PDB file of C-alpha atoms and ligand atoms in Angstrom:
ATOM      1  CA  MET A   1      -0.008   0.002   0.022  1.00 68.00           C
ATOM      2  CA  LYS A   2       1.193   3.493  -0.782  1.00 88.00           C
ATOM      3  CA  ARG A   3       2.516   5.382   2.300  1.00 92.00           C
ATOM      4  CA  ILE A   4       3.079   9.070   2.721  1.00 91.00           C
ATOM      5  CA  VAL A   5       5.110   9.594   5.834  1.00 94.00           C
ATOM      6  CA  ALA A   6       5.704  13.120   7.183  1.00 92.00           C
ATOM      7  CA  PHE A   7       8.222  14.061   9.929  1.00 94.00           C
ATOM      8  CA  SER A   8       7.343  16.947  12.152  1.00 93.00           C
ATOM      9  CA  GLY A   9       8.220  18.369  15.548  1.00 95.00           C
ATOM     10  CA  LYS A  10       9.997  21.264  17.261  1.00 94.00           C
ATOM     11  CA  GLY A  11      13.030  22.838  15.597  1.00 93.00           C
ATOM     12  CA  GLY A  12      16.208  20.820  15.947  1.00 94.00           C
ATOM     13  CA  VAL A  13      14.729  17.679  17.561  1.00 96.00           C
ATOM     14  CA  GLY A  14      15.974  15.405  14.751  1.00 96.00           C
ATOM     15  CA  LYS A  15      13.254  15.427  12.057  1.00 95.00           C
ATOM     16  CA  THR A  16      15.679  15.379   9.141  1.00 95.00           C
ATOM     17  CA  THR A  17      18.042  12.895  10.904  1.00 97.00           C
ATOM     18  CA  SER A  18      15.179  10.459  11.584  1.00 97.00           C
ATOM     19  CA  LEU A  19      13.883  10.795   8.062  1.00 97.00           C
ATOM     20  CA  ALA A  20      17.352   9.986   6.690  1.00 97.00           C
ATOM     21  CA  LEU A  21      17.624   6.878   8.898  1.00 98.00           C
ATOM     22  CA  PHE A  22      14.175   5.750   7.675  1.00 97.00           C
ATOM     23  CA  LEU A  23      15.265   6.394   4.128  1.00 96.00           C
ATOM     24  CA  LYS A  24      18.424   4.307   4.645  1.00 96.00           C
ATOM     25  CA  TYR A  25      16.327   1.527   6.111  1.00 96.00           C
ATOM     26  CA  ILE A  26      13.887   1.333   3.200  1.00 96.00           C
ATOM     27  CA  ILE A  27      16.681   1.599   0.600  1.00 95.00           C
ATOM     28  CA  GLU A  28      18.545  -1.271   2.250  1.00 94.00           C
ATOM     29  CA  THR A  29      15.748  -3.613   3.111  1.00 91.00           C
ATOM     30  CA  LYS A  30      12.820  -2.948   0.736  1.00 85.00           C
ATOM     31  CA  ASN A  31      14.498  -3.043  -2.602  1.00 76.00           C
ATOM     32  CA  LYS A  32      12.659  -2.008  -5.708  1.00 84.00           C
ATOM     33  CA  LEU A  33      10.371   0.407  -3.900  1.00 93.00           C
ATOM     34  CA  ASP A  34       9.906   3.745  -5.749  1.00 95.00           C
ATOM     35  CA  ILE A  35      10.826   6.343  -3.173  1.00 96.00           C
ATOM     36  CA  LEU A  36      10.174  10.076  -3.317  1.00 95.00           C
ATOM     37  CA  VAL A  37      11.638  12.424  -0.726  1.00 94.00           C
ATOM     38  CA  ILE A  38      10.090  15.878  -0.470  1.00 90.00           C
ATOM     39  CA  ASP A  39      12.019  18.463   1.473  1.00 89.00           C
ATOM     40  CA  SER A  40       9.531  21.205   2.324  1.00 84.00           C
ATOM     41  CA  ASP A  41      11.963  22.905   4.683  1.00 78.00           C
ATOM     42  CA  PRO A  42      13.021  26.266   3.073  1.00 77.00           C
ATOM     43  CA  ASP A  43      16.610  25.627   4.232  1.00 74.00           C
ATOM     44  CA  ALA A  44      17.063  22.467   2.145  1.00 68.00           C
ATOM     45  CA  ASN A  45      17.790  20.234   5.079  1.00 78.00           C
ATOM     46  CA  ILE A  46      17.727  16.816   3.374  1.00 88.00           C
ATOM     47  CA  ALA A  47      20.281  17.770   0.726  1.00 87.00           C
ATOM     48  CA  ASP A  48      22.582  18.828   3.595  1.00 85.00           C
ATOM     49  CA  VAL A  49      22.446  15.463   5.424  1.00 88.00           C
ATOM     50  CA  ILE A  50      22.969  13.407   2.287  1.00 87.00           C
ATOM     51  CA  GLY A  51      25.882  15.585   1.194  1.00 80.00           C
ATOM     52  CA  GLU A  52      24.166  17.041  -1.884  1.00 82.00           C
ATOM     53  CA  GLU A  53      24.244  20.630  -2.973  1.00 84.00           C
ATOM     54  CA  VAL A  54      21.059  22.073  -4.503  1.00 86.00           C
ATOM     55  CA  GLN A  55      21.009  25.478  -6.046  1.00 86.00           C
ATOM     56  CA  PHE A  56      18.034  27.774  -5.353  1.00 83.00           C
ATOM     57  CA  CYS A  57      17.152  27.857  -9.082  1.00 82.00           C
ATOM     58  CA  ASP A  58      16.684  24.056  -8.999  1.00 85.00           C
ATOM     59  CA  THR A  59      14.157  24.220  -6.178  1.00 88.00           C
ATOM     60  CA  ILE A  60      10.438  24.690  -6.618  1.00 87.00           C
ATOM     61  CA  GLY A  61      10.810  28.120  -4.922  1.00 86.00           C
ATOM     62  CA  GLY A  62      13.395  29.094  -7.545  1.00 87.00           C
ATOM     63  CA  LYS A  63      11.233  27.969 -10.453  1.00 86.00           C
ATOM     64  CA  MET A  64       8.091  29.642  -9.067  1.00 85.00           C
ATOM     65  CA  LYS A  65       9.978  32.946  -8.571  1.00 85.00           C
ATOM     66  CA  ASP A  66      10.839  32.771 -12.284  1.00 86.00           C
ATOM     67  CA  LEU A  67       7.297  31.981 -13.202  1.00 85.00           C
ATOM     68  CA  LYS A  68       5.863  34.861 -11.064  1.00 83.00           C
ATOM     69  CA  ASP A  69       8.327  37.295 -12.678  1.00 85.00           C
ATOM     70  CA  LYS A  70       7.281  36.094 -16.145  1.00 85.00           C
ATOM     71  CA  ILE A  71       3.598  36.407 -15.299  1.00 83.00           C
ATOM     72  CA  GLN A  72       4.182  39.970 -14.104  1.00 83.00           C
ATOM     73  CA  LYS A  73       6.148  40.878 -17.239  1.00 87.00           C
ATOM     74  CA  ARG A  74       3.576  39.131 -19.401  1.00 86.00           C
ATOM     75  CA  GLN A  75       6.285  36.933 -20.899  1.00 86.00           C
ATOM     76  CA  LEU A  76       4.322  33.690 -20.757  1.00 82.00           C
ATOM     77  CA  PRO A  77       3.077  32.001 -23.970  1.00 83.00           C
ATOM     78  CA  LEU A  78      -0.676  32.534 -24.094  1.00 82.00           C
ATOM     79  CA  ASP A  79      -1.499  29.111 -25.564  1.00 86.00           C
ATOM     80  CA  VAL A  80      -0.152  27.068 -22.614  1.00 85.00           C
ATOM     81  CA  PRO A  81      -2.248  26.865 -19.437  1.00 86.00           C
ATOM     82  CA  LYS A  82      -0.340  28.094 -16.401  1.00 81.00           C
ATOM     83  CA  ASN A  83      -1.063  24.955 -14.382  1.00 83.00           C
ATOM     84  CA  GLN A  84       0.609  22.932 -17.103  1.00 86.00           C
ATOM     85  CA  ILE A  85       3.719  25.137 -16.866  1.00 86.00           C
ATOM     86  CA  ILE A  86       3.781  24.616 -13.078  1.00 84.00           C
ATOM     87  CA  GLU A  87       3.453  20.888 -13.509  1.00 85.00           C
ATOM     88  CA  GLY A  88       6.365  20.850 -15.983  1.00 88.00           C
ATOM     89  CA  ASP A  89       8.433  22.935 -13.551  1.00 87.00           C
ATOM     90  CA  VAL A  90       7.803  20.435 -10.719  1.00 87.00           C
ATOM     91  CA  TYR A  91       8.949  17.548 -12.887  1.00 90.00           C
ATOM     92  CA  ASP A  92      12.039  19.570 -13.908  1.00 89.00           C
ATOM     93  CA  CYS A  93      12.936  20.017 -10.214  1.00 89.00           C
ATOM     94  CA  LEU A  94      12.971  16.281  -9.475  1.00 92.00           C
ATOM     95  CA  ILE A  95      16.541  15.272  -8.664  1.00 92.00           C
ATOM     96  CA  GLU A  96      17.196  11.627  -9.506  1.00 93.00           C
ATOM     97  CA  MET A  97      19.466  10.010  -6.929  1.00 92.00           C
ATOM     98  CA  ASP A  98      20.567   6.406  -7.203  1.00 91.00           C
ATOM     99  CA  ASP A  99      17.876   4.959  -4.965  1.00 93.00           C
ATOM    100  CA  PHE A 100      15.250   7.653  -4.718  1.00 94.00           C
ATOM    101  CA  ASP A 101      13.985  10.947  -6.178  1.00 94.00           C
ATOM    102  CA  LEU A 102      14.324  14.169  -4.283  1.00 93.00           C
ATOM    103  CA  LEU A 103      12.180  17.290  -4.598  1.00 91.00           C
ATOM    104  CA  GLU A 104      13.477  20.475  -2.857  1.00 89.00           C
ATOM    105  CA  MET A 105      10.647  22.919  -2.218  1.00 85.00           C
ATOM    106  CA  GLY A 106      13.055  25.791  -1.385  1.00 84.00           C
ATOM    107  CA  ARG A 107      11.866  29.170  -0.179  1.00 80.00           C
ATOM    108  CA  GLN A 108       9.433  31.672  -1.589  1.00 76.00           C
ATOM    109  CA  GLU A 109      11.249  34.787  -2.641  1.00 74.00           C
ATOM    110  CA  GLY A 110      10.233  38.272  -3.538  1.00 68.00           C
ATOM    111  CA  GLU A 111       7.044  40.253  -3.294  1.00 66.00           C
ATOM    112  CA  GLY A 112       3.689  39.444  -4.623  1.00 63.00           C
ATOM    113  CA  CYS A 113       1.032  36.772  -4.251  1.00 63.00           C
ATOM    114  CA  TYR A 114       1.758  33.141  -4.501  1.00 67.00           C
ATOM    115  CA  CYS A 115      -1.777  32.023  -3.715  1.00 70.00           C
ATOM    116  CA  TYR A 116      -2.612  30.728  -7.214  1.00 69.00           C
ATOM    117  CA  ILE A 117       0.788  29.048  -7.601  1.00 71.00           C
ATOM    118  CA  ASN A 118       0.519  27.438  -4.126  1.00 72.00           C
ATOM    119  CA  SER A 119      -2.930  26.055  -4.812  1.00 75.00           C
ATOM    120  CA  VAL A 120      -1.748  24.472  -7.996  1.00 74.00           C
ATOM    121  CA  LEU A 121       1.430  23.220  -6.381  1.00 74.00           C
ATOM    122  CA  LYS A 122      -0.458  21.371  -3.711  1.00 76.00           C
ATOM    123  CA  ASN A 123      -2.320  19.370  -6.315  1.00 78.00           C
ATOM    124  CA  VAL A 124       0.804  18.726  -8.487  1.00 77.00           C
ATOM    125  CA  VAL A 125       2.683  17.389  -5.456  1.00 78.00           C
ATOM    126  CA  ASP A 126      -0.231  15.150  -4.500  1.00 81.00           C
ATOM    127  CA  THR A 127      -0.365  13.810  -7.999  1.00 84.00           C
ATOM    128  CA  LEU A 128       3.423  13.302  -8.103  1.00 87.00           C
ATOM    129  CA  ALA A 129       3.321  11.274  -4.884  1.00 88.00           C
ATOM    130  CA  LYS A 130       0.834   8.878  -6.528  1.00 91.00           C
ATOM    131  CA  ASN A 131       3.687   7.705  -8.799  1.00 93.00           C
ATOM    132  CA  TYR A 132       5.728   6.391  -5.837  1.00 95.00           C
ATOM    133  CA  ASP A 133       5.283   3.530  -3.397  1.00 95.00           C
ATOM    134  CA  ILE A 134       6.436   5.646  -0.539  1.00 95.00           C
ATOM    135  CA  THR A 135       6.836   9.405  -0.083  1.00 94.00           C
ATOM    136  CA  LEU A 136       8.808  10.866   2.818  1.00 94.00           C
ATOM    137  CA  LEU A 137       8.158  14.478   3.741  1.00 91.00           C
ATOM    138  CA  ASP A 138      10.439  16.606   5.856  1.00 91.00           C
ATOM    139  CA  SER A 139       8.226  19.300   7.325  1.00 84.00           C
ATOM    140  CA  PRO A 140       9.529  22.650   8.483  1.00 78.00           C
ATOM    141  CA  ALA A 141       9.570  23.220  12.236  1.00 73.00           C
ATOM    142  CA  GLY A 142       6.525  24.979  13.601  1.00 70.00           C
ATOM    143  CA  LEU A 143       2.866  24.533  13.346  1.00 73.00           C
ATOM    144  CA  GLU A 144       1.795  26.942  10.648  1.00 72.00           C
ATOM    145  CA  HIS A 145       1.795  24.383   7.801  1.00 70.00           C
ATOM    146  CA  PHE A 146      -0.644  22.234   9.719  1.00 71.00           C
ATOM    147  CA  ALA A 147      -3.021  25.205  10.088  1.00 66.00           C
ATOM    148  CA  ARG A 148      -2.719  25.639   6.312  1.00 66.00           C
ATOM    149  CA  LYS A 149      -3.691  21.998   5.971  1.00 64.00           C
ATOM    150  CA  THR A 150      -0.725  21.034   3.827  1.00 65.00           C
ATOM    151  CA  GLY A 151      -0.190  17.306   3.814  1.00 64.00           C
ATOM    152  CA  ARG A 152      -3.807  16.337   3.419  1.00 69.00           C
ATOM    153  CA  ASN A 153      -2.822  12.956   2.036  1.00 83.00           C
ATOM    154  CA  VAL A 154      -0.262  11.990   4.715  1.00 89.00           C
ATOM    155  CA  THR A 155      -0.947   8.459   5.990  1.00 92.00           C
ATOM    156  CA  ASP A 156       1.651   8.413   8.787  1.00 94.00           C
ATOM    157  CA  LEU A 157       2.560  11.513  10.774  1.00 94.00           C
ATOM    158  CA  VAL A 158       5.722  11.014  12.775  1.00 97.00           C
ATOM    159  CA  ILE A 159       6.121  13.567  15.507  1.00 97.00           C
ATOM    160  CA  VAL A 160       9.716  13.649  16.698  1.00 97.00           C
ATOM    161  CA  THR A 161      10.620  14.948  20.173  1.00 98.00           C
ATOM    162  CA  ASP A 162      13.876  15.137  22.080  1.00 98.00           C
ATOM    163  CA  PRO A 163      13.986  14.873  25.848  1.00 98.00           C
ATOM    164  CA  SER A 164      12.875  18.386  26.547  1.00 98.00           C
ATOM    165  CA  LYS A 165       9.698  19.974  27.872  1.00 97.00           C
ATOM    166  CA  MET A 166       9.572  22.186  24.747  1.00 96.00           C
ATOM    167  CA  GLY A 167       9.759  19.185  22.411  1.00 97.00           C
ATOM    168  CA  ILE A 168       6.878  17.526  24.224  1.00 97.00           C
ATOM    169  CA  HIS A 169       4.910  20.792  24.365  1.00 96.00           C
ATOM    170  CA  THR A 170       5.217  21.077  20.482  1.00 95.00           C
ATOM    171  CA  LEU A 171       4.199  17.470  20.148  1.00 96.00           C
ATOM    172  CA  LYS A 172       0.936  18.228  22.079  1.00 95.00           C
ATOM    173  CA  ARG A 173       0.304  21.471  20.113  1.00 94.00           C
ATOM    174  CA  ILE A 174       0.661  19.509  16.851  1.00 93.00           C
ATOM    175  CA  LEU A 175      -1.929  17.021  18.072  1.00 93.00           C
ATOM    176  CA  GLU A 176      -4.287  19.861  19.101  1.00 92.00           C
ATOM    177  CA  ILE A 177      -3.976  21.711  15.838  1.00 90.00           C
ATOM    178  CA  THR A 178      -4.385  18.728  13.587  1.00 88.00           C
ATOM    179  CA  SER A 179      -7.611  17.818  15.303  1.00 85.00           C
ATOM    180  CA  GLU A 180      -8.829  21.456  15.355  1.00 85.00           C
ATOM    181  CA  VAL A 181      -8.363  21.727  11.560  1.00 83.00           C
ATOM    182  CA  ASP A 182      -9.625  18.145  11.096  1.00 80.00           C
ATOM    183  CA  LEU A 183      -6.506  16.793   9.427  1.00 82.00           C
ATOM    184  CA  LYS A 184      -6.865  13.036   9.360  1.00 85.00           C
ATOM    185  CA  PHE A 185      -3.916  10.689   9.541  1.00 91.00           C
ATOM    186  CA  GLU A 186      -4.214   6.923   9.625  1.00 93.00           C
ATOM    187  CA  ILE A 187      -1.759   6.953  12.454  1.00 95.00           C
ATOM    188  CA  ILE A 188       0.281   9.420  14.409  1.00 96.00           C
ATOM    189  CA  TRP A 189       3.585   8.019  15.635  1.00 98.00           C
ATOM    190  CA  VAL A 190       5.650   9.611  18.428  1.00 98.00           C
ATOM    191  CA  LEU A 191       9.416   9.174  18.108  1.00 98.00           C
ATOM    192  CA  GLY A 192      11.675  10.011  21.047  1.00 98.00           C
ATOM    193  CA  ASN A 193      15.090  10.996  19.660  1.00 98.00           C
ATOM    194  CA  ARG A 194      18.274  11.269  21.746  1.00 98.00           C
ATOM    195  CA  PHE A 195      16.389   9.890  24.750  1.00 96.00           C
ATOM    196  CA  PRO A 196      18.591   8.359  27.474  1.00 96.00           C
ATOM    197  CA  ALA A 197      17.121   5.037  28.704  1.00 96.00           C
ATOM    198  CA  ASN A 198      16.380   6.368  32.182  1.00 97.00           C
ATOM    199  CA  LEU A 199      14.081   9.169  30.829  1.00 97.00           C
ATOM    200  CA  ARG A 200      12.049   7.124  28.404  1.00 98.00           C
ATOM    201  CA  LYS A 201       9.292   6.279  30.886  1.00 98.00           C
ATOM    202  CA  ILE A 202       8.442  10.003  31.029  1.00 97.00           C
ATOM    203  CA  LEU A 203       7.513  10.080  27.375  1.00 97.00           C
ATOM    204  CA  ILE A 204       5.749   6.743  27.557  1.00 97.00           C
ATOM    205  CA  ASP A 205       3.591   8.125  30.353  1.00 96.00           C
ATOM    206  CA  GLU A 206       2.902  11.326  28.429  1.00 95.00           C
ATOM    207  CA  ILE A 207       1.613   9.371  25.493  1.00 95.00           C
ATOM    208  CA  GLU A 208      -0.613   7.208  27.660  1.00 94.00           C
ATOM    209  CA  LYS A 209      -2.249  10.390  28.991  1.00 94.00           C
ATOM    210  CA  ILE A 210      -2.990  11.528  25.451  1.00 92.00           C
ATOM    211  CA  ASN A 211      -6.447  10.177  24.877  1.00 83.00           C
ATOM    212  CA  GLN A 212      -6.356   9.739  21.093  1.00 87.00           C
ATOM    213  CA  GLN A 213      -6.815   6.368  19.556  1.00 88.00           C
ATOM    214  CA  ASN A 214      -4.532   6.808  16.556  1.00 93.00           C
ATOM    215  CA  VAL A 215      -1.532   8.140  18.547  1.00 96.00           C
ATOM    216  CA  LYS A 216       1.076   5.503  19.178  1.00 96.00           C
ATOM    217  CA  LEU A 217       4.647   5.387  20.457  1.00 97.00           C
ATOM    218  CA  LEU A 218       6.962   4.465  17.557  1.00 98.00           C
ATOM    219  CA  GLY A 219      10.027   4.096  19.859  1.00 98.00           C
ATOM    220  CA  PHE A 220      13.329   5.619  20.716  1.00 98.00           C
ATOM    221  CA  ILE A 221      16.601   6.461  19.018  1.00 98.00           C
ATOM    222  CA  SER A 222      19.612   7.040  21.223  1.00 98.00           C
ATOM    223  CA  ASN A 223      22.047   9.905  20.897  1.00 98.00           C
ATOM    224  CA  ASN A 224      24.948   8.772  18.760  1.00 98.00           C
ATOM    225  CA  ASP A 225      28.449  10.270  18.284  1.00 98.00           C
ATOM    226  CA  GLU A 226      28.810   8.862  14.780  1.00 97.00           C
ATOM    227  CA  ILE A 227      25.635  10.761  13.718  1.00 97.00           C
ATOM    228  CA  SER A 228      26.984  13.963  15.195  1.00 97.00           C
ATOM    229  CA  ALA A 229      30.322  13.493  13.475  1.00 96.00           C
ATOM    230  CA  ILE A 230      28.684  12.962  10.067  1.00 95.00           C
ATOM    231  CA  ASN A 231      26.657  16.138  10.615  1.00 93.00           C
ATOM    232  CA  LEU A 232      29.704  18.160  11.716  1.00 92.00           C
ATOM    233  CA  THR A 233      31.821  17.054   8.828  1.00 92.00           C
ATOM    234  CA  GLY A 234      29.080  17.419   6.118  1.00 90.00           C
ATOM    235  CA  GLY A 235      28.991  13.749   5.373  1.00 92.00           C
ATOM    236  CA  ASN A 236      26.144  11.567   4.128  1.00 94.00           C
ATOM    237  CA  LEU A 237      23.914   9.963   6.755  1.00 96.00           C
ATOM    238  CA  LEU A 238      23.011   7.219   4.259  1.00 96.00           C
ATOM    239  CA  ASP A 239      26.648   6.071   4.509  1.00 96.00           C
ATOM    240  CA  LEU A 240      26.288   5.422   8.283  1.00 97.00           C
ATOM    241  CA  PRO A 241      27.653   1.932   8.951  1.00 97.00           C
ATOM    242  CA  LYS A 242      24.972  -0.678   9.024  1.00 96.00           C
ATOM    243  CA  ASP A 243      26.022  -1.867  12.513  1.00 97.00           C
ATOM    244  CA  ASN A 244      25.670   1.670  13.979  1.00 98.00           C
ATOM    245  CA  SER A 245      23.636   1.176  17.179  1.00 98.00           C
ATOM    246  CA  SER A 246      21.181   4.042  16.564  1.00 98.00           C
ATOM    247  CA  TYR A 247      20.575   2.862  13.002  1.00 98.00           C
ATOM    248  CA  GLN A 248      19.811  -0.598  14.464  1.00 98.00           C
ATOM    249  CA  GLU A 249      17.257   1.002  16.761  1.00 98.00           C
ATOM    250  CA  ALA A 250      15.823   3.008  13.940  1.00 98.00           C
ATOM    251  CA  LYS A 251      15.427  -0.070  11.747  1.00 97.00           C
ATOM    252  CA  GLU A 252      13.498  -1.880  14.395  1.00 97.00           C
ATOM    253  CA  ILE A 253      11.104   0.918  15.153  1.00 97.00           C
ATOM    254  CA  PHE A 254      10.558   1.956  11.497  1.00 97.00           C
ATOM    255  CA  ALA A 255       9.631  -1.607  10.565  1.00 96.00           C
ATOM    256  CA  GLN A 256       6.271  -0.822  12.268  1.00 96.00           C
ATOM    257  CA  ILE A 257       5.428   1.689   9.492  1.00 94.00           C
ATOM    258  CA  MET A 258       6.190  -0.598   6.608  1.00 88.00           C
TER     259      MET A 258
HETATM  260  N1  LIG B   1      20.273  10.556  17.487  1.00 85.31           N
HETATM  261  C1  LIG B   1      21.162  11.538  17.288  1.00 85.31           C
HETATM  262  N2  LIG B   1      22.430  11.463  17.695  1.00 85.31           N
HETATM  263  C2  LIG B   1      23.320  12.433  17.600  1.00 85.31           C
HETATM  264  N3  LIG B   1      23.040  13.629  16.949  1.00 85.31           N
HETATM  265  C3  LIG B   1      21.763  13.792  16.553  1.00 85.31           C
HETATM  266  C4  LIG B   1      20.755  12.786  16.680  1.00 85.31           C
HETATM  267  N4  LIG B   1      19.631  13.254  16.118  1.00 85.31           N
HETATM  268  C5  LIG B   1      19.857  14.488  15.734  1.00 85.31           C
HETATM  269  N5  LIG B   1      21.130  14.833  15.965  1.00 85.31           N
HETATM  270  C6  LIG B   1      21.806  16.121  15.612  1.00 85.31           C
HETATM  271  O1  LIG B   1      20.984  17.160  16.077  1.00 85.31           O
HETATM  272  C7  LIG B   1      20.988  18.259  15.198  1.00 85.31           C
HETATM  273  C8  LIG B   1      19.573  18.582  14.683  1.00 85.31           C
HETATM  274  O2  LIG B   1      19.100  17.475  13.969  1.00 85.31           O
HETATM  275  P1  LIG B   1      18.169  17.590  12.706  1.00 85.31           P
HETATM  276  O3  LIG B   1      18.737  18.567  11.755  1.00 85.31           O
HETATM  277  O4  LIG B   1      17.811  16.228  12.239  1.00 85.31           O
HETATM  278  O5  LIG B   1      16.880  18.240  13.422  1.00 85.31           O
HETATM  279  P2  LIG B   1      15.646  18.901  12.714  1.00 85.31           P
HETATM  280  O6  LIG B   1      14.509  18.652  13.626  1.00 85.31           O
HETATM  281  O7  LIG B   1      15.503  18.427  11.320  1.00 85.31           O
HETATM  282  O8  LIG B   1      16.044  20.436  12.735  1.00 85.31           O
HETATM  283  P3  LIG B   1      15.339  21.658  11.888  1.00 85.31           P
HETATM  284  O9  LIG B   1      14.077  22.000  12.756  1.00 85.31           O
HETATM  285  O10 LIG B   1      16.347  22.725  11.967  1.00 85.31           O
HETATM  286  O11 LIG B   1      15.018  21.159  10.568  1.00 85.31           O
HETATM  287  C9  LIG B   1      21.939  17.848  14.044  1.00 85.31           C
HETATM  288  O12 LIG B   1      23.219  18.357  14.317  1.00 85.31           O
HETATM  289  C10 LIG B   1      21.981  16.333  14.130  1.00 85.31           C
HETATM  290  O13 LIG B   1      23.151  15.769  13.660  1.00 85.31           O
HETATM  291 MG1  LIG B   2      15.321  19.467   9.520  1.00 85.31          MG
END
């Protein structure tokens, strides 16, 4: 079954890192799956952790800035519908990696209204995801995109938290907002990242107190020096050794999603 898995949570808790570990797991164990990774963080986080450099002009934000300028200067061909141009731009932005495709959303630049472009984009990205067995979405930190109801088709929402009061606070706010705006996920997973063993019970108790049937504990990933070192030196998280202990934990917990 097709899965669309989105990673969310407070800034810096390990959304992008967990996504990369999940990606490594499905590349290594579920061969022949068509995988799409959408980086909707304006700072191009995924590219960073897999050691890729993506220029602004190759992101959706870059293409859409071009398009908006052309609309304003009336430089667009009259015989091609605008939504078709946007669709073409999205396909142009797909970066084909060895084992998956990557779409960098980039940031929105410049003045003027992006409403029309954004509404078309939402549909194009939904349609694009239909061509893949699994789509992984790296959401920006914060809650605004939930209020705007992006990610309507997400099947699994993974909320990442670190061992901090603020991380757990954001987790609860995300749960509140998604139910306020009636965003429906098949399942909402809570992932405790960098949790020392002696503090895990606190998160387990917090989740038990949340009275929501589709909210489940995914599990824990320990803090790991090798992960920090890869980040510090600009390496590729997908090259983490297979016997890395945090990757082993990640594999076990992510198997629940697949
Ligand atoms: N399990 C871990 N062990 C060691 N370091 C980790 C671990 N998880 C995350 N980190 C480090 O914590 C920092 C933040 O992680 P990451 O970029 O994945 O967070 P994020 O939630 O995506 O942040 P942002 O909100 O800025 O997108 C990075 O330096 C990363 O290497
Ligand atoms: Mg990130």
